[in-house]
């Protein structure tokens, strides 16, 4: 059985386990790697791990088209029986939303939260989003669609905050800088959850409209329901019980001198890498306000050499045990599970 994993950082698995690729942030406990360990593919499987952090579909006429396009992954794709796909979050400018509304890495240059939210909704709703997503599916199908049991497992994303939306988190903040700490109000949490839900509904609707049994929608979000930020009566981020990473990167070591302030904003926009973009923003603020302190750092901030910073790139991404849940959800949606089990048993027979 041949399997290929395509997509963005949700597929590459930033900071989940051991790093396998230095620029695409592929990790050993990503959901593609954990899917292999479920035994779904059998012993004699082939695997292409093509997913890359920062990847986009590249909307026609959109600014994201100059960043990493998934077309490069599709070009490298060999004939497969199974392709998993996570794409769309960068096109919807998730990082811009989180930067403006939650972290404020760029300080006063982070943008207006409401404007970023509106832009994201507009992009997702635009017919160009549907055209781009269908193009990606069509291109993958052109590579392997004739295989008898070929399937594309299309994955979405998840709300980030507990759906109860209690007031427990109203005075808490994930803001990076001590002087700029947006509160996690009920309204903000609802707006951020709505963006994720809108994106999932959009992708699910595109797949439904195709009416193609070879493209299967895998909605793993319900499995995360009890493990989101701001659970009632608990801290905003509650250790292993919370299945998304917050910012475990506020430290006072190393240096930011490796970042070229004059060029990093455009360069990191081109790559789309969340870690590079966050590191650039931090460096820009440090240049403008050299005595600015990060929230909870207790000292003037310096940051590790960029761009090799999974701690920056992994914010609002699943943790390793959460990726295991996603991998099992993919396995549960594989329509030939009984056939694969029989084949595996036959291969192990004396």
XYZ file of C-alpha atoms in Angstrom:
350
model
C 0.000 0.000 0.000
C 1.346 3.452 -0.905
C 0.590 6.478 1.242
C 1.417 10.162 0.763
C 0.901 12.966 3.287
C 0.324 16.413 1.777
C -0.469 19.738 3.341
C 0.615 22.431 5.752
C 2.023 22.504 9.292
C -0.984 20.640 10.684
C 0.177 17.699 8.579
C 3.914 18.154 9.118
C 3.362 18.102 12.892
C 5.443 20.985 14.235
C 7.379 20.040 17.400
C 5.601 16.694 17.764
C 8.377 14.242 18.547
C 11.723 14.198 16.725
C 12.430 16.604 13.900
C 12.687 14.868 10.525
C 13.049 17.875 8.204
C 14.622 21.235 9.148
C 12.725 23.628 6.870
C 9.320 21.965 6.440
C 9.019 21.163 10.155
C 8.167 17.464 9.672
C 8.152 15.569 12.955
C 8.037 11.934 14.024
C 4.762 12.178 15.992
C 2.779 14.035 13.330
C -0.482 12.383 12.347
C 0.979 10.889 9.116
C 3.751 9.163 11.067
C 1.346 7.976 13.757
C -1.084 6.744 11.094
C 1.646 4.434 9.835
C 2.102 3.109 13.364
C -1.581 2.132 13.552
C -0.795 -0.689 11.118
C -3.297 0.548 8.540
C -0.777 0.378 5.714
C 0.516 -3.118 6.460
C 4.141 -4.171 6.456
C 5.152 -3.553 2.865
C 4.043 0.032 2.466
C 5.536 2.989 0.647
C 5.389 6.443 2.171
C 5.955 9.980 0.926
C 6.029 12.648 3.618
C 5.585 15.804 1.518
C 3.684 18.118 3.900
C 5.466 21.383 4.593
C 4.888 24.153 7.113
C 3.586 27.348 5.550
C 2.021 25.635 2.541
C -0.901 27.239 0.756
C -3.184 26.391 -2.126
C -2.303 29.754 -3.661
C -5.570 31.559 -4.315
C -5.867 33.110 -7.751
C -5.246 36.814 -7.300
C -4.454 36.378 -3.610
C -1.329 37.595 -1.818
C -0.668 34.104 -0.464
C 0.163 32.823 -3.966
C 3.770 33.933 -3.544
C 4.299 31.688 -0.538
C 4.913 27.946 -0.528
C 2.421 26.383 -2.901
C 1.161 22.845 -2.443
C 1.667 22.431 -6.188
C 5.304 21.533 -5.466
C 4.144 18.669 -3.243
C 1.696 17.445 -5.869
C 4.430 17.573 -8.512
C 6.538 15.224 -6.341
C 3.612 12.904 -5.637
C 3.964 9.343 -6.870
C 1.107 6.907 -7.482
C -0.603 6.269 -4.147
C -3.469 4.321 -2.621
C -4.050 6.871 0.133
C -3.382 10.601 0.309
C -4.084 12.657 3.408
C -4.542 16.383 2.901
C -4.526 19.307 5.345
C -4.663 22.638 3.531
C -6.489 25.969 3.709
C -5.493 27.400 7.086
C -2.648 29.508 5.720
C -4.777 30.670 2.801
C -7.324 31.841 5.386
C -4.475 33.709 7.122
C -4.722 31.958 10.463
C -1.387 33.396 11.557
C -2.478 36.969 10.812
C -5.605 36.421 12.907
C -3.727 34.909 15.850
C -1.065 37.604 15.672
C -3.571 40.470 15.642
C -6.060 39.012 18.118
C -4.055 36.847 20.513
C -0.239 37.191 20.548
C 0.603 40.629 19.090
C 4.130 39.480 18.143
C 4.565 42.646 16.046
C 3.374 44.934 18.814
C 1.546 47.954 17.391
C 2.283 46.648 13.878
C 0.262 43.463 14.459
C -2.838 44.839 12.774
C -6.442 45.271 13.852
C -8.090 42.133 15.205
C -11.573 42.766 13.788
C -10.169 43.613 10.369
C -8.116 40.404 10.300
C -11.150 38.354 11.326
C -13.241 39.923 8.572
C -10.512 39.317 5.981
C -10.314 35.656 6.954
C -14.068 35.150 6.637
C -14.053 36.918 3.277
C -11.248 34.708 1.922
C -12.901 31.480 3.052
C -16.255 32.528 1.580
C -14.812 33.671 -1.738
C -15.424 31.423 -4.747
C -11.680 31.498 -5.395
C -11.184 29.442 -2.234
C -13.500 26.754 -3.616
C -11.781 26.885 -7.000
C -8.361 26.497 -5.410
C -9.421 23.605 -3.163
C -11.032 21.771 -6.071
C -7.921 22.374 -8.146
C -5.789 20.720 -5.455
C -8.112 17.710 -5.350
C -8.187 17.470 -9.154
C -4.399 17.564 -9.402
C -4.024 14.827 -6.798
C -6.657 12.732 -8.540
C -4.797 13.122 -11.836
C -1.778 11.448 -10.221
C -3.487 8.461 -8.570
C -7.226 8.617 -9.175
C -7.304 5.515 -11.388
C -6.049 3.196 -8.632
C -8.961 0.894 -7.643
C -8.956 1.665 -3.928
C -7.470 5.161 -4.075
C -8.831 7.662 -1.562
C -8.057 11.224 -0.530
C -8.671 11.789 3.172
C -9.293 15.528 3.445
C -8.851 16.940 6.941
C -9.903 20.267 8.395
C -9.023 22.118 11.565
C -10.600 22.643 14.990
C -12.015 25.341 17.231
C -9.378 26.401 19.737
C -11.502 27.349 22.731
C -13.974 25.386 24.817
C -17.453 25.725 23.377
C -19.012 26.508 26.771
C -17.418 29.977 26.469
C -17.560 30.690 30.173
C -16.189 33.910 31.644
C -13.338 32.105 33.439
C -10.801 33.234 30.804
C -12.030 36.797 30.385
C -9.046 38.296 32.215
C -6.418 35.902 30.884
C -4.168 36.569 27.924
C -1.711 34.756 25.656
C -0.243 38.106 24.545
C 3.489 37.881 23.976
C 4.476 41.295 25.282
C 3.887 42.446 28.843
C 2.542 45.775 27.588
C 0.194 44.302 24.982
C -2.008 41.531 26.345
C -5.339 41.080 24.538
C -7.851 39.490 26.892
C -9.394 36.138 25.989
C -12.922 37.462 26.298
C -16.008 35.432 25.513
C -16.510 37.511 22.389
C -12.966 36.978 21.096
C -13.034 33.243 21.785
C -16.365 32.942 19.991
C -15.025 34.861 16.981
C -11.915 32.683 16.742
C -13.959 29.493 17.049
C -16.304 30.771 14.346
C -13.377 31.184 11.925
C -12.322 27.546 12.409
C -15.903 26.332 12.089
C -16.442 28.403 8.942
C -13.298 26.944 7.367
C -14.306 23.384 8.238
C -17.833 23.892 6.923
C -16.451 25.382 3.731
C -14.128 22.451 3.062
C -16.807 19.908 3.986
C -19.252 21.626 1.636
C -16.777 21.577 -1.242
C -16.243 17.863 -0.768
C -19.975 17.191 -0.484
C -20.641 19.072 -3.714
C -18.066 16.973 -5.556
C -20.056 13.827 -4.703
C -16.952 11.702 -5.276
C -16.554 8.621 -3.100
C -12.791 8.866 -3.556
C -12.625 12.096 -1.554
C -13.522 11.586 2.108
C -14.038 14.358 4.661
C -12.395 13.560 8.010
C -13.701 15.880 10.720
C -11.501 15.268 13.748
C -12.573 18.437 15.595
C -15.266 16.734 17.769
C -12.567 14.498 19.272
C -10.869 17.584 20.727
C -14.019 18.908 22.401
C -12.910 18.330 26.006
C -9.314 19.399 25.381
C -9.463 22.972 24.096
C -8.169 26.191 25.656
C -10.197 27.777 28.446
C -11.958 24.739 29.849
C -14.430 25.832 32.571
C -12.756 26.287 35.939
C -9.244 25.644 34.600
C -6.293 27.769 33.430
C -6.425 28.972 29.839
C -3.857 26.310 28.942
C -4.111 23.278 31.234
C -1.021 21.146 30.649
C -1.496 17.820 28.876
C -5.265 18.171 29.190
C -5.095 20.927 26.572
C -4.307 19.388 23.188
C -3.021 22.567 21.516
C 0.297 24.269 22.181
C 0.410 27.755 23.607
C 3.639 29.762 23.545
C 6.343 27.898 25.416
C 9.021 30.214 24.070
C 9.298 33.240 26.329
C 12.928 32.906 27.371
C 15.942 35.090 28.086
C 18.738 33.329 26.257
C 20.613 33.581 22.955
C 20.247 36.507 20.558
C 18.086 37.914 17.791
C 21.034 39.406 15.884
C 20.662 36.790 13.136
C 17.424 38.397 11.920
C 17.643 41.051 9.216
C 15.015 43.552 10.322
C 15.044 45.274 6.928
C 14.072 42.178 4.953
C 12.479 39.669 7.329
C 8.903 40.948 7.069
C 8.698 40.341 3.326
C 10.827 37.183 3.383
C 8.783 35.526 6.098
C 5.538 36.491 4.363
C 6.865 34.728 1.275
C 7.654 31.501 3.161
C 4.500 31.579 5.289
C 6.303 29.882 8.169
C 4.646 30.816 11.475
C 7.878 30.536 13.451
C 9.797 32.789 11.098
C 7.000 35.339 11.014
C 6.698 35.431 14.809
C 10.472 35.708 15.260
C 10.602 38.575 12.774
C 7.850 40.420 14.643
C 9.621 39.978 17.966
C 12.856 41.293 16.479
C 11.085 44.310 14.989
C 9.582 45.211 18.370
C 12.947 44.726 20.084
C 14.544 47.151 17.662
C 11.857 49.788 18.195
C 11.532 49.202 21.949
C 14.812 47.638 23.202
C 13.633 47.412 26.813
C 10.290 45.774 26.031
C 9.740 42.600 28.051
C 7.842 39.461 27.142
C 4.940 38.485 29.364
C 6.287 36.332 32.180
C 9.944 36.575 31.130
C 11.000 38.830 34.028
C 13.836 40.246 31.968
C 14.546 41.962 28.670
C 13.851 39.405 25.970
C 16.281 37.843 23.555
C 15.294 34.972 21.298
C 16.849 31.868 19.842
C 18.397 31.954 16.398
C 15.706 32.116 13.785
C 14.286 30.334 11.746
C 14.883 27.050 13.628
C 12.269 27.701 16.307
C 9.541 25.084 16.609
C 8.495 26.763 19.855
C 7.399 29.793 17.874
C 5.924 27.881 14.947
C 3.901 25.401 16.983
C 1.466 27.834 18.635
C -2.151 26.680 18.271
C -0.988 23.372 16.743
C -1.832 19.925 18.170
C 0.420 18.118 20.621
C 1.737 14.578 19.910
C -1.024 12.721 21.788
C -3.590 14.835 19.931
C -2.068 13.830 16.604
C -2.533 10.193 17.660
C -6.259 10.888 17.971
C -6.300 12.414 14.480
C -4.461 9.400 13.086
C -7.043 7.047 14.602
C -9.859 9.153 13.169
C -8.331 8.796 9.698
C -8.065 5.054 10.216
C -11.719 4.928 11.266
C -12.727 6.614 7.988
C -10.697 4.293 5.758
C -13.411 2.317 3.889
C -11.256 -0.739 3.235
C -10.187 -1.428 6.798
C -11.525 -5.008 6.786
C -9.834 -5.664 3.446
C -6.522 -4.329 4.716
C -6.814 -6.429 7.874
C -7.385 -9.552 5.797
C -4.403 -8.728 3.602
C -2.216 -8.173 6.659
C -3.304 -11.463 8.220
C -2.633 -13.293 4.955
C 0.863 -11.824 4.781
C 1.593 -13.046 8.306
C 0.272 -16.578 7.699
C 2.940 -19.350 7.680
